[in-house]
Structures are given as structure tokens and as C-alpha cells.
Tab-separated table of C-alpha atoms and ligand atoms in Angstrom:
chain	number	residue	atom	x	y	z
A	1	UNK	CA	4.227	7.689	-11.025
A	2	UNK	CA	1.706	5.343	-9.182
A	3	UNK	CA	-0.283	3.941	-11.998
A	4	UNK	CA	-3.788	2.459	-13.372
A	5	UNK	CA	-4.081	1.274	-16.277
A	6	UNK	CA	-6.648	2.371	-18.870
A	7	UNK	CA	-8.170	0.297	-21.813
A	8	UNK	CA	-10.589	0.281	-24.131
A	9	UNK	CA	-12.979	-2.218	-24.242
A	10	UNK	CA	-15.999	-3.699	-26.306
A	11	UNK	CA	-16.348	0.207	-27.775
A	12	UNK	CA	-16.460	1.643	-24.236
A	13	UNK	CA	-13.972	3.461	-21.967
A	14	UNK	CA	-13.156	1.104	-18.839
A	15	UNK	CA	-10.834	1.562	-16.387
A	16	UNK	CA	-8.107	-1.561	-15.116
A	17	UNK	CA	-6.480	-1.224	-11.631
A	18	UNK	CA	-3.028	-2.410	-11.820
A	19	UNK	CA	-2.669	-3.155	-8.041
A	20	UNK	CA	0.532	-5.118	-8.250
A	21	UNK	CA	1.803	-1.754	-9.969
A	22	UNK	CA	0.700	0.022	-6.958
A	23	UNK	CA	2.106	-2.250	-4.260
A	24	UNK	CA	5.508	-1.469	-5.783
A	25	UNK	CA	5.225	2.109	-4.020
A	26	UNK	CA	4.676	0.695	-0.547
A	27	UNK	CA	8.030	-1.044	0.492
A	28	UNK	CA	6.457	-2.457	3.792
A	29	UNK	CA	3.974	-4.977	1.497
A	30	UNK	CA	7.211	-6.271	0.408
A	31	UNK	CA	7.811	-7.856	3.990
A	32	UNK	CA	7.516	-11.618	5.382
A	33	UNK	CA	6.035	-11.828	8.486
A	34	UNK	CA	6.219	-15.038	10.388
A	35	UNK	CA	7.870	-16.367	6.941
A	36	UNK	CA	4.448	-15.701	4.991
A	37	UNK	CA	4.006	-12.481	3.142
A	38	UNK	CA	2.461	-9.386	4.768
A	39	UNK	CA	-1.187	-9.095	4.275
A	40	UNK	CA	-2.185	-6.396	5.601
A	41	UNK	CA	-5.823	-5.631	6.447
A	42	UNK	CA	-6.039	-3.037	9.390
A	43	UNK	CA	-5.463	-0.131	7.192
A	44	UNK	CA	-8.982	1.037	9.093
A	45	UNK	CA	-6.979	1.845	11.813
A	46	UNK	CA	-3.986	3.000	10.095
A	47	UNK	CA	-2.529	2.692	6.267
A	48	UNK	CA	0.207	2.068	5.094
A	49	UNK	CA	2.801	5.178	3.606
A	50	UNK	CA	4.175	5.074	-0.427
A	51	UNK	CA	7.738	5.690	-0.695
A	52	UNK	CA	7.204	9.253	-1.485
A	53	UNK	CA	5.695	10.222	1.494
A	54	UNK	CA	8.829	8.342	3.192
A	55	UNK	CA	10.939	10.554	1.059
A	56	UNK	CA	9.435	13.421	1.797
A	57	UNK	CA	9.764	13.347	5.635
A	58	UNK	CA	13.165	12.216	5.023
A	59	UNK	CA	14.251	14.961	2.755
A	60	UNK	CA	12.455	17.507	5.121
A	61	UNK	CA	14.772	16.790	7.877
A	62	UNK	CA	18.170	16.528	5.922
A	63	UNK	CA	17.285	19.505	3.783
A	64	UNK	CA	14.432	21.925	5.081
A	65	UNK	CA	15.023	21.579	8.807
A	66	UNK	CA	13.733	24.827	10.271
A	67	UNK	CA	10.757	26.237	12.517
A	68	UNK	CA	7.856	27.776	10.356
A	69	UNK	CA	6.864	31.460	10.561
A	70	UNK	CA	8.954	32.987	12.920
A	71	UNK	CA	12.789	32.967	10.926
A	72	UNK	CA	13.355	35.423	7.687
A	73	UNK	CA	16.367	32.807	7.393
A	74	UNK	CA	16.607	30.644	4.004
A	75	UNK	CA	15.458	27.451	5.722
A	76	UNK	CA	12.678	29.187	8.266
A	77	UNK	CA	11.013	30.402	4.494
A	78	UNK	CA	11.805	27.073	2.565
A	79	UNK	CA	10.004	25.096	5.740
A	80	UNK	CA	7.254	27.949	5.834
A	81	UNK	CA	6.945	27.497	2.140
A	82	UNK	CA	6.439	23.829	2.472
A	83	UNK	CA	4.047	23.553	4.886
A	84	UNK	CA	1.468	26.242	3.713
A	85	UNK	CA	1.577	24.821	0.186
A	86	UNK	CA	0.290	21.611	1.959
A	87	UNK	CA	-2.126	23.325	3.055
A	88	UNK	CA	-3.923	24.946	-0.153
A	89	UNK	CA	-3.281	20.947	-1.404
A	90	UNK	CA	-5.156	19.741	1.461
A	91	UNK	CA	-8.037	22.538	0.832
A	92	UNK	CA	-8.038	21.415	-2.929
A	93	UNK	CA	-8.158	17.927	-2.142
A	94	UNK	CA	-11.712	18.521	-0.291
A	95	UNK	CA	-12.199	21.451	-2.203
A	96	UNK	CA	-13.052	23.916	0.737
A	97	UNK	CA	-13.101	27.610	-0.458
A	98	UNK	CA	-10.536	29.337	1.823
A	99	UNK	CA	-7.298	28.168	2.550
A	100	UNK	CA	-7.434	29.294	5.799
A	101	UNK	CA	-10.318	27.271	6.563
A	102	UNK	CA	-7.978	24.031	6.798
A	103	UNK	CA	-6.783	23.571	10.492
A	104	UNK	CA	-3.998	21.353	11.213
A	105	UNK	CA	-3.995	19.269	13.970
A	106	UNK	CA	-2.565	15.834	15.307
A	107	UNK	CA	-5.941	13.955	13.932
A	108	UNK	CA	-9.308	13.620	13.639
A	109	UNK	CA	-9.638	13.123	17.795
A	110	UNK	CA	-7.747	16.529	18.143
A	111	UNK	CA	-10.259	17.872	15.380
A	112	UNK	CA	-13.289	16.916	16.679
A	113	UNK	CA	-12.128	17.962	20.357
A	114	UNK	CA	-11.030	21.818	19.337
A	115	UNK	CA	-14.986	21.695	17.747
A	116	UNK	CA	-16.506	20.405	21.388
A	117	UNK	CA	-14.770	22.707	23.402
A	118	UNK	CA	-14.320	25.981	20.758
A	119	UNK	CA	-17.718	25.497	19.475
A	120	UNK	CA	-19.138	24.481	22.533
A	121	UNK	CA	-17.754	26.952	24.872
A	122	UNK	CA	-19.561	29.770	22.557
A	123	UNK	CA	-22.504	28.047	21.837
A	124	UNK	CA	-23.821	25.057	23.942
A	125	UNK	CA	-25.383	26.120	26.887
A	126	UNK	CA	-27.403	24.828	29.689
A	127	UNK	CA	-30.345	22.125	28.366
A	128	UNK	CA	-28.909	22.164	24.740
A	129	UNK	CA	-28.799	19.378	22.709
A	130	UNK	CA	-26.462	17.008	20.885
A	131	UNK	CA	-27.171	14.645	18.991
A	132	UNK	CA	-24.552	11.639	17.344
A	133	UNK	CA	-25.025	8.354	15.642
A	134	UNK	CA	-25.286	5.000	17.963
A	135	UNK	CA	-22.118	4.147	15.170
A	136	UNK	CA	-19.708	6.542	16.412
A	137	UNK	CA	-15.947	5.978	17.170
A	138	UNK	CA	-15.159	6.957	20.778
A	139	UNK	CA	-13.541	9.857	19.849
A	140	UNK	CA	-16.881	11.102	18.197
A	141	UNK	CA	-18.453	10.520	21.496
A	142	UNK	CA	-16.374	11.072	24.558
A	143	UNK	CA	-15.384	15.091	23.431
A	144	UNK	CA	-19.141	15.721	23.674
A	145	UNK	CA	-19.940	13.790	27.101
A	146	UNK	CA	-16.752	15.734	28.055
A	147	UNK	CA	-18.813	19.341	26.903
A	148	UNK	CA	-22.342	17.740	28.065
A	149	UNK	CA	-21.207	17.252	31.611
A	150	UNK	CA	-19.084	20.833	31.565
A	151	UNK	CA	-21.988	23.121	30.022
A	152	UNK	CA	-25.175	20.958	31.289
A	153	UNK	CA	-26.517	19.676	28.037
A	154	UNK	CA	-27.633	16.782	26.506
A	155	UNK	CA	-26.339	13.859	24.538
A	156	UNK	CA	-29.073	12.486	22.126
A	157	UNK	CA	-28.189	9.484	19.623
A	158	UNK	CA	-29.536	8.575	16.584
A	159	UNK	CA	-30.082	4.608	16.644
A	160	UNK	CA	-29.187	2.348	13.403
A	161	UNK	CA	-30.854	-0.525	12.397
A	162	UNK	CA	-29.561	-4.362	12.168
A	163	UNK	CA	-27.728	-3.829	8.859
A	164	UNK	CA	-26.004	-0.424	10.546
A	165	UNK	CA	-28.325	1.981	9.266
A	166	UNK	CA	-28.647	4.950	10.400
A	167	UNK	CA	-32.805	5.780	11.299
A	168	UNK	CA	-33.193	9.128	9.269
A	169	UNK	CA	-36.926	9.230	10.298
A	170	UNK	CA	-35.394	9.011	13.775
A	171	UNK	CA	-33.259	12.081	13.274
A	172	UNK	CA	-35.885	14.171	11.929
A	173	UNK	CA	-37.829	13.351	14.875
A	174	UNK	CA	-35.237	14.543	17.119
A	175	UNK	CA	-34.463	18.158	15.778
A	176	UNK	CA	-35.597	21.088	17.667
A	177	UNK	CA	-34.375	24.557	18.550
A	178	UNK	CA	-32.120	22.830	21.436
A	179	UNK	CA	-30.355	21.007	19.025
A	180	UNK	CA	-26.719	22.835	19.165
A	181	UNK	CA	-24.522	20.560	16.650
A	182	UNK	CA	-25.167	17.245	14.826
A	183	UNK	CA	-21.692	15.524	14.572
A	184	UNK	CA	-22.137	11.953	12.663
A	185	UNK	CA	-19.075	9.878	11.065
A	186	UNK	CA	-19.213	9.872	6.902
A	187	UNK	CA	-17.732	6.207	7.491
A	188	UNK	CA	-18.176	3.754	10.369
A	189	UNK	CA	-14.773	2.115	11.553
A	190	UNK	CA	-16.686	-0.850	13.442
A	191	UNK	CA	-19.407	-1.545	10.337
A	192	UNK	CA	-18.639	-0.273	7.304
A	193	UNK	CA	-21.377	2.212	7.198
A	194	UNK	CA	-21.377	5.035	4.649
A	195	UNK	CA	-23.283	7.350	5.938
A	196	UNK	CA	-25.834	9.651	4.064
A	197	UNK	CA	-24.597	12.765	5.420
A	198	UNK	CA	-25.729	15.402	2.382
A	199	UNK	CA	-29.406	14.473	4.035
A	200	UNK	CA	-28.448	14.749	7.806
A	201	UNK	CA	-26.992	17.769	6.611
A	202	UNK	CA	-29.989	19.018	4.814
A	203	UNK	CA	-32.394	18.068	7.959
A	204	UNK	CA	-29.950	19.619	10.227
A	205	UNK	CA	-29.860	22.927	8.212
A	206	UNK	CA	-33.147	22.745	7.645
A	207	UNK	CA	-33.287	24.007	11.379
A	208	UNK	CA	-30.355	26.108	11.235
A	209	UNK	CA	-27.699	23.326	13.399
A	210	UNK	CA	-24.719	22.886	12.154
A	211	UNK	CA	-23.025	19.733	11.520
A	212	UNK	CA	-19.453	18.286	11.867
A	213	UNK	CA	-18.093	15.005	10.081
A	214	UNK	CA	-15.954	12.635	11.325
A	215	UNK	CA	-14.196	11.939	8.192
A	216	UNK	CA	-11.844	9.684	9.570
A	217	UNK	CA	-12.046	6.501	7.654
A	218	UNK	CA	-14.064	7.901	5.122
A	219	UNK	CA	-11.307	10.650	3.611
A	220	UNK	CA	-8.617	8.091	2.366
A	221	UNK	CA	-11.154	6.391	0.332
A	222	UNK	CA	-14.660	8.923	-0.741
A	223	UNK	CA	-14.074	11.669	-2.924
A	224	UNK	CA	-14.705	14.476	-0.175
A	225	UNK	CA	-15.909	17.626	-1.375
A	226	UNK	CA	-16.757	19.780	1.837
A	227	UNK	CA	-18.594	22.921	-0.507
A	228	UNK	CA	-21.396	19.729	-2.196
A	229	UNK	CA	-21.728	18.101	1.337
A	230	UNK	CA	-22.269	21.747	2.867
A	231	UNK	CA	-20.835	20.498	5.781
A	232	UNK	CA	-20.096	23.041	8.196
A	233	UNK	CA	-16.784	20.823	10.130
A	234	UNK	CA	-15.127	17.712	8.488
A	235	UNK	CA	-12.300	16.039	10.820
A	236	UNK	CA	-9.602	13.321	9.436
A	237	UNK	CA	-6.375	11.738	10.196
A	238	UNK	CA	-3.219	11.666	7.935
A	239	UNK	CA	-2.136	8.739	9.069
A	240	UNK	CA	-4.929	6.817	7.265
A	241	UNK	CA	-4.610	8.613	3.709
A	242	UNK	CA	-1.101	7.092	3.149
A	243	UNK	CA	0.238	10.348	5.520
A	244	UNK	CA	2.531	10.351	8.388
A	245	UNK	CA	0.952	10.214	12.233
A	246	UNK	CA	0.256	13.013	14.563
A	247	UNK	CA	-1.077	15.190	11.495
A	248	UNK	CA	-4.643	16.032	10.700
A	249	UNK	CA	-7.151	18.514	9.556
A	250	UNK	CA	-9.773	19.983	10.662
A	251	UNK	CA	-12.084	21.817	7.617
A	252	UNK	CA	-14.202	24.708	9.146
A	253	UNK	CA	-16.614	27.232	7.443
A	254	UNK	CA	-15.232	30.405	7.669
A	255	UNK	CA	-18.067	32.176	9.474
A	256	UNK	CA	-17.736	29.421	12.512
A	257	UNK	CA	-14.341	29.416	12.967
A	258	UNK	CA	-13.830	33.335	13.000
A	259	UNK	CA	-17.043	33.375	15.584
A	260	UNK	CA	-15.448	30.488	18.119
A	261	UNK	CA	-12.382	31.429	20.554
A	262	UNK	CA	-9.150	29.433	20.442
A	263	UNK	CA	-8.906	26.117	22.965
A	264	UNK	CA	-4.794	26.349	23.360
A	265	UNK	CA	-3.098	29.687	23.721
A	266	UNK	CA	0.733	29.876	22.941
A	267	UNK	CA	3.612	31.054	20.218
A	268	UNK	CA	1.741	31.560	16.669
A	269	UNK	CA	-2.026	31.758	17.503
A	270	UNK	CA	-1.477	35.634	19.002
A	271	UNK	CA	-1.796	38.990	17.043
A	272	UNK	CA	-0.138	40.720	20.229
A	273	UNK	CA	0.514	40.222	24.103
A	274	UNK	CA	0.135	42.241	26.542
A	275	UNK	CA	-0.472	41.648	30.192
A	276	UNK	CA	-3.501	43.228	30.168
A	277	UNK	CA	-4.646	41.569	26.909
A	278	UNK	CA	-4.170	39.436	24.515
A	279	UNK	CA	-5.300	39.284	20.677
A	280	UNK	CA	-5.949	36.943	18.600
A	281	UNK	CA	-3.947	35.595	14.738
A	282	UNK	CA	-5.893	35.685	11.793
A	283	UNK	CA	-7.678	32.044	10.839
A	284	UNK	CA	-5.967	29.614	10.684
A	285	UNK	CA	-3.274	29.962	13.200
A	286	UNK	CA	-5.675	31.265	15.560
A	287	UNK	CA	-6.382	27.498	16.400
A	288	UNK	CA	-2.536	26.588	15.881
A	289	UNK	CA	-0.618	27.580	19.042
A	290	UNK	CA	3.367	25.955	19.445
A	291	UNK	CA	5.256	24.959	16.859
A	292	UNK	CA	3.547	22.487	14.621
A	293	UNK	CA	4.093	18.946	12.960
A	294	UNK	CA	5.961	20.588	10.382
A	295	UNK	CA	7.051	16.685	8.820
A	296	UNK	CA	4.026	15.967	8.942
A	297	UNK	CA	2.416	18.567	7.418
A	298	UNK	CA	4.557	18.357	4.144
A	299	UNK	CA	4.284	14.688	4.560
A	300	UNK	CA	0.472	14.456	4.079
A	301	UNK	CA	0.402	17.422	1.618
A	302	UNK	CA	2.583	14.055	-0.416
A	303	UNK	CA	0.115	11.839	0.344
A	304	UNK	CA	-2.851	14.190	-0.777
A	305	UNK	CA	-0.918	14.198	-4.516
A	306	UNK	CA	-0.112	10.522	-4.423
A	307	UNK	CA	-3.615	10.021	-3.282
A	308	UNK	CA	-4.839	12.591	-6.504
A	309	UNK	CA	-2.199	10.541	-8.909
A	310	UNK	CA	-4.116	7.190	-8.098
A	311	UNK	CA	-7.726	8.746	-8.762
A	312	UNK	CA	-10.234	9.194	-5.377
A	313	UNK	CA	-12.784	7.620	-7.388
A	314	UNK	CA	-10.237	5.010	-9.111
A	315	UNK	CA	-9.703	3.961	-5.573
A	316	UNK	CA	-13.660	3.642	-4.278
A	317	UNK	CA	-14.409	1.395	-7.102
A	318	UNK	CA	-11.603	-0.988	-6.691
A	319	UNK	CA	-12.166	-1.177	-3.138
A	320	UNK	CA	-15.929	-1.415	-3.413
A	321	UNK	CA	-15.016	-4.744	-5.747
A	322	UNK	CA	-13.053	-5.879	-3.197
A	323	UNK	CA	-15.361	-5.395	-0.348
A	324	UNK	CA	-17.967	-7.344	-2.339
A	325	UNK	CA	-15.702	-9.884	-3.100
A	326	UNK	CA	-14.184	-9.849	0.528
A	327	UNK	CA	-18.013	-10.155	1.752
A	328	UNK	CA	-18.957	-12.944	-0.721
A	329	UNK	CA	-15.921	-15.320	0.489
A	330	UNK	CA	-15.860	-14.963	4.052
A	331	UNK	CA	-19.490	-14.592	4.269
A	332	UNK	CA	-19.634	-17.957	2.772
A	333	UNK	CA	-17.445	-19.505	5.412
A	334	UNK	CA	-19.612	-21.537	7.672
A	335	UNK	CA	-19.910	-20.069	11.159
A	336	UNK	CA	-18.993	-16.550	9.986
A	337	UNK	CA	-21.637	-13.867	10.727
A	338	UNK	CA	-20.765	-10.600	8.865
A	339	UNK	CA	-21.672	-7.717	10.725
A	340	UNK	CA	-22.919	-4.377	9.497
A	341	UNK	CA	-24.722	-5.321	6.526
A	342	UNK	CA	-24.924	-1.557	5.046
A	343	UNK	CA	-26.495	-1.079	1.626
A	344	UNK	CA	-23.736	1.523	1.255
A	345	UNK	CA	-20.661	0.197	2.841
A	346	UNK	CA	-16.723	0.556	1.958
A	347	UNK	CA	-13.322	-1.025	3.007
A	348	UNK	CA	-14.414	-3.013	6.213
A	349	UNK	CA	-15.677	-6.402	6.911
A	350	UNK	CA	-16.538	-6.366	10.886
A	351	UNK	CA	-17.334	-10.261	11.751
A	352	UNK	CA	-17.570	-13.228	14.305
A	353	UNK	CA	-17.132	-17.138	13.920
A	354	UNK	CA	-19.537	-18.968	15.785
A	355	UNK	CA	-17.497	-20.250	19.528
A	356	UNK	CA	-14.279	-18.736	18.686
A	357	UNK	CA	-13.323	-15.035	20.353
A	358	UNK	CA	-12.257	-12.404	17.574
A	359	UNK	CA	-8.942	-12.210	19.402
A	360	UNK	CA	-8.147	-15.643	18.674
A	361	UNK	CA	-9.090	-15.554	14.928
A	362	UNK	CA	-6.573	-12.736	14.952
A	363	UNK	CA	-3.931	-14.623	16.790
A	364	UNK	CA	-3.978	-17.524	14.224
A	365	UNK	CA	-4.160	-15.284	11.688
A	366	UNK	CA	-1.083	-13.521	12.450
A	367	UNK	CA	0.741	-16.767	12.662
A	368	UNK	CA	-0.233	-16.529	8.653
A	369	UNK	CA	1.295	-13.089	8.306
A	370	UNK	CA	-2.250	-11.638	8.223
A	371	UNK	CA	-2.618	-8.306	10.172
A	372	UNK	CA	-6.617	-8.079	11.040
A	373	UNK	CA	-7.742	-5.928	13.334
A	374	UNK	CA	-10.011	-8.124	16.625
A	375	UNK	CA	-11.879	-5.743	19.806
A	376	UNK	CA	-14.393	-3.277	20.038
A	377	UNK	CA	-12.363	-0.997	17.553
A	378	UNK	CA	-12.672	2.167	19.743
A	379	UNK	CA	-16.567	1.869	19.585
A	380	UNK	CA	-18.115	-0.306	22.137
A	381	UNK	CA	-21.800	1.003	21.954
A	382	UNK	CA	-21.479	-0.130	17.979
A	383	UNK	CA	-20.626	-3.722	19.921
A	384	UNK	CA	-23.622	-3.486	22.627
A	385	UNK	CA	-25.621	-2.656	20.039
A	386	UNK	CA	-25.005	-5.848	17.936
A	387	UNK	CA	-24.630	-8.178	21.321
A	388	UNK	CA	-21.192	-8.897	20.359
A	389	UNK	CA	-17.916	-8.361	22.776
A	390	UNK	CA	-15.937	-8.259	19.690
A	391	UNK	CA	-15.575	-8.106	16.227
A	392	UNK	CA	-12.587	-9.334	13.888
A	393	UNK	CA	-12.155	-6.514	11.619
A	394	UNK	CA	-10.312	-6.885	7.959
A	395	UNK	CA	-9.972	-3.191	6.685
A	396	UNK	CA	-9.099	-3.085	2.911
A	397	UNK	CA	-7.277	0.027	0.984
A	398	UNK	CA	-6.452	0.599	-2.406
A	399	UNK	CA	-3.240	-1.849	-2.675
A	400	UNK	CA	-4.644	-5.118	-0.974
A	401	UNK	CA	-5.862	-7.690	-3.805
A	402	UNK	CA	-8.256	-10.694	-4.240
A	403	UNK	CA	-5.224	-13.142	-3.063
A	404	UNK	CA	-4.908	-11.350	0.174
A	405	UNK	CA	-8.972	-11.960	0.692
A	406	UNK	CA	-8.570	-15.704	-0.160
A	407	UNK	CA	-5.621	-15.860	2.313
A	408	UNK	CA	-7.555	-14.197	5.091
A	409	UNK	CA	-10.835	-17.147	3.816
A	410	UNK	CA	-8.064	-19.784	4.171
A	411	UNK	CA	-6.930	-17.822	7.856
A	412	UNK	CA	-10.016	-18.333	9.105
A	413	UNK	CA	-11.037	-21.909	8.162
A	414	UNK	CA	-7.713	-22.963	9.930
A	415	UNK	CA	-8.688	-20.699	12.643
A	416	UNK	CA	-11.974	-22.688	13.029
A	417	UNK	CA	-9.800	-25.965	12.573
A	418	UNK	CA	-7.600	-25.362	15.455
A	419	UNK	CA	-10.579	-24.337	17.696
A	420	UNK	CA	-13.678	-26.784	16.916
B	501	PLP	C1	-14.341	6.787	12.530
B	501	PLP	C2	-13.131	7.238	13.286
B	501	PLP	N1	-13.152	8.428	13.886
B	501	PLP	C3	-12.100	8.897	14.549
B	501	PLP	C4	-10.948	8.169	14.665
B	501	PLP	C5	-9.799	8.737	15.424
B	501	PLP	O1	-8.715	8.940	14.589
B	501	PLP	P1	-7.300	9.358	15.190
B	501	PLP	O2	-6.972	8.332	16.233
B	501	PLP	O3	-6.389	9.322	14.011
B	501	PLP	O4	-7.464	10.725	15.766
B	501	PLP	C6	-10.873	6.911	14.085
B	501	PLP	C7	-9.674	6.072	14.229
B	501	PLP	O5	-9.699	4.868	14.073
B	501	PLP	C8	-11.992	6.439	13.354
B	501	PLP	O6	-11.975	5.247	12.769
């Protein structure tokens, strides 16, 4: 079992992280790269997998191989078996009423598309609106240009401010019965940003739009609880809870999803075929046609219980001491200019050194076995906006420690070394 420690201390009940415990379930942390250690801090744009989720795929193939809901064979039921119980794990996890509101899908991109074109097919029409954050990841942008330009509505975006706030006085403003969907991220990717999404969701409401999440980076490391938020869609990725890629989940409410038409037609998603017509499965293979990522499936059902064995909430206040520590010791590296300066922030540190190019601050600090992340991290208005062509981006999870951070402080200084 992955493990914290807890103590007692001076009379009250505090909680110790034993991250070197934890480490010991990811065998990739164990690795040299360029003869340093691995320090790894890009698990923004993916995360690294315990050995039981490794296990798990592994076992699937040499001992559950077989296709899911079509075979009354012993291996068709064990696979079918496997995979749905995933699911109702996934649905407890973000503790959505129905298990048939959890879609799978290949990620939060795939998610957020089968919402812009399902959704929007039905219900965006000619001089709608929709409105997104100026903090969005591209794939929380370019789904809905791709819908604007097909069904002649608008794209409306709520601006942030210089710390990579969002302006909720702004998005009250812009509400109005054209208003179609409001689909925000819970965490920016580029900044850092938690967003306050219970009161966009409350505004929105307030006029009757729904709203969708990108819950991309915020799933692996926020206690997500869909029913609280009220949200009415919430898109992640596997592969950035500790899951395997090309497997994700899309939460819907129940009364949307029955109400919007499938986007892929195929094997599973049909009640019967005809010529003439065609109708419909049941939720939630409606929106599953073809034969799914079974591995991956089972595989991120894994991570959801390692993920519940470490503690959701264990794991945001470890990482928010990190982030603060993180912030504190590269912020006080002369040059460095931290960007996205969130009062709420978690797991990334976005930021620039005065006359050096992200991409070589990454370069150098590969040379020192340091993985950081250096671009425009799949959000380039976040980078117009902040007059930056770059950022270098450390991402932080649940096993990195306080070494790691003072590696990455050493990094850069001999990344400004070797340029000044
Ligand atoms: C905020 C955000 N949204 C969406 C995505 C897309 O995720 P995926 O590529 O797993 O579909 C990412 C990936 O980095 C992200 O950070």
C-alpha cells in the first residue's frame, strides 16, 4: 500500500507525507538520466504511472484479453466485468450520481469535442453565444471555433487579470439569453490558476447556461466532486492521474446527455439497425461507438484507487507546500519572473529568465536530468496575453520533493551562467 504517515503532534492530529515512501511505487523516478537522477517536473503535461497501474495493464493482456460486451465467453464477461467496475470507481471518485453518466473517451480533448459538436449540434444555433476563459488550453478553445464557424455563433472570452485571474465582474457582464454554454478550465496548464468555478457555475445557472469543466490538470490533484460543483460537463485525461494514455472521461448530467445525439456511429452505441433506421444504446454507450480502450479503462479505474489510497486532499496539501516552496526559491533567483501569480494556484510554476529563451533553460536543464516543460504549453493566447513567446514550465505532483525544487534553483542559475 502507497503510504502517509500519520502522527500526533503537540495534542493535535497532523498529517506527515512520506514522499520517499511514495516514490518507491513509481519505478521510472528510479532512473538516471544523463548520469543525474530523474527529476521530473512536466507531470502538467503528463504523470508518471505507480507500478500497479503497470500491473494492471500487464495482467489485462496476459489474463483478461477479450472484447467487452459482445462475447457470453469466460474472458468477453471477465473483460466486461473489468471495465464497467472502472467505471462506477471513476463515478465514485467524482462522485457523480449515475454510473452511466461517466463517458469514456481517449481524453479530455475527445471530451470536450463530443460536448461542442453533441451539445452544439442540438443546441447552438445561429448568433448564440460562447463564452471561455482568455486561460484556456487549445483544446478548450479550438472545438468551439470549430462549432462557432459550423453553426454561426459567437466566441466570447472572459479576460484575467496580471496575476491570471479570472474577471468574474466581467463574466457577469457578459451573460444573456444568447449565451449557449460556459466551458472554463478548473486548473490552468500555462499559470497555475485554480479557477472559482462553483461561482461561474452559479452566475451561469443563474441564467439557465450550462457549464462544462475542463478538468484536465485539475482532476489528478483537487478533490472533484461533480454533484457540490453542480457542474453540468467535467472533462479529464487518465494519463495525468497516474492512468494509462488514450483513456478519459467525460462526466455528463443525465438530462443533457440523454437530450444530445451521438457524434460517432458504429458497433456498441446502437439499440438496432435497420436500413431505414437506426436507434440509439442506452447512456453511456450511446456516446461509445467501436471497441474501446479496454487497458485503459481498467488501467485508470487502478489509478483512481491508488489515487483514493494516497488521500485527494493528502495530495493538494503536499503539493500546495511544494508550490509555495517551489515559488519562494526560484522566485528568488535573480532574473526569474514567475508568471501567473494566482491567489489560488496548484502544481505549476510558469516562468522566464531575463535574455535567455525558455527552450534553452530547458535544454540545460535536461543536461541535469531535469524534465521541465519550455513553449506556449498548448495555450498561446495565455502567452499573448502576458507578452511572453514562452514560458519554462516546472509541473509538480504528489511524489516530487523539496530536493528536486533546489535542483531545478541550481538548473537554472547554471542556465543563467552558461548564457550571461
Ligand atoms: C488544461 C488542459 N486541458 C486539456 C488538455 C488536453 O488533454 P489531453 O491532451 O489529455 O486530451 C490539457 C493537456 O495538457 C490541459 O492541460
Amino acid at each position: 500500500m502507497p503510504a502517509a504517515l500519520e502522527v500526533e503532534a503537540k495534542g493535535m492530529r497532523t498529517s506527515q507525507f512520506d514522499v520517499h515512501r511514495i516514490r518507491e511505487d513509481f519505478p521510472i523516478l528510479k532512473q538516471q538520466v544523463h548520469g543525474r537522477p530523474l527529476v521530473y517536473l512536466d507531470s502538467a503535461a503528463t504523470s508518471q504511472k505507480p507500478q500497479v497501474v503497470i500491473d494492471a495493464i500487464k495482467s489485462y493482456y496476459a489474463e483478461q484479453n477479450a472484447n467487452v460486451h459482445r462475447g457470453v465467453h469466460y474472458l468477453s464477461q471477465l473483460a466486461t466485468r473489468e471495465y464497467e467496475d472502472a467505471r462506477v470507481k471513476i463515478q465514485r471518485f467524482i462522485n457523480a450520481a449515475e454510473t452511466h453518466e461517466i463517458i469514456y473517451t481517449r481524453g479530455a480533448t475527445e471530451g470536450i469535442n463530443l460536448v461542442a459538436q453533441s451539445y452544439g449540434r442540438k443546441f447552438v444555433h445561429e448568433g448564440d453565444e460562447i463564452i471561455i476563459s482568455a486561460m484556456e488550453h487549445h483544446s478548450n478553445i479550438v472545438p468551439w471555433q470549430m462549432l462557432c464557424e459550423q453553426n454561426r455563433a459567437k466566441l466570447r472570452v472572459i479576460p484575467i487579470n496580471d496575476d491570471g485571474e479570472l474577471l468574474i465582474e466581467e463574466f457577469a457582464r457578459m451573460l444573456n439569453r444568447n449565451v449557449k454554454i460556459v466551458a472554463v478550465t478548473h486548473l490552468s496548464n500555462a499559470l497555475g490558476t485554480i479557477v472559482p468555478v462553483k461561482r461561474i457555475i452559479e452566475l451561469a445557472h443563474s441564467q439557465d447556461v450550462p457549464v462544462l469543466l475542463d478538468g484536465a490538470q485539475a482532476a489528478p490533484h483537487l478533490k472533484v466532486d461533480v454533484r457540490e460543483l453542480d457542474c453540468d460537463f467535467y472533462a479529464f485525461s487518465g494519463h495525468k492521474m497516474c492512468g494509462p494514455t488514450g483513456i478519459g472521461v467525460l462526466y455528463g448530467k443525465s438530462h443533457w446527455l440523454e437530450s444530445m445525439p451521438p457524434v460517432l456511429g458504429g458497433g456498441d452505441m446502437i439499440s438496432s439497425v435497420t436500413f431505414e433506421k437506426t436507434t440509439y444504446n442506452s447512456l453511456p454507450y450511446k456516446f461509445e461507438a467501436g471497441t474501446p480502450n479496454i487497458e485503459g479503462a481498467i488501467g485508470l479505474g487502478v489509478a483512481v484507487d491508488y489515487l483514493n489510497s494516497v488521500g485527494l486532499d493528502r495530495i493538494a496539501a503536499y503539493e500546495h507546500e511544494l508550490l509555495d516552496y517551489a515559488t519562494e526559491v526560484i522566485g528568488a533567483i535573480p532574473g526569474v519572473k514567475i508568471v501567473g501569480a494566482a491567489r489560488e494556484k496548484s502544481c505549476v510554476l510558469s516562468f522566464t529568465v531575463d535574455g535567455i529563451h525558455p527552450h534553452d533553460i530547458g535544454t540545460v536543464l535536461d543536461q541535469e536530468g531535469i524534465a521541465v516543460r519550455a513553449g506556449h504549453h498548448c495555450a498561446q493566447p495565455v502567452m499573448k496575453r502576458f507578452d511572453v513567446p514562452a514560458t519554462a514550465r516546472a509541473s509538480l505532483a504528489f511524489y516530487n520533493t523539496k530536493e528536486e525544487i533546489d535542483a531545478l534553483a541550481v538548473g537554472v542559475q547554471k542556465a543563467i551562467e552558461v548564457f550571461s
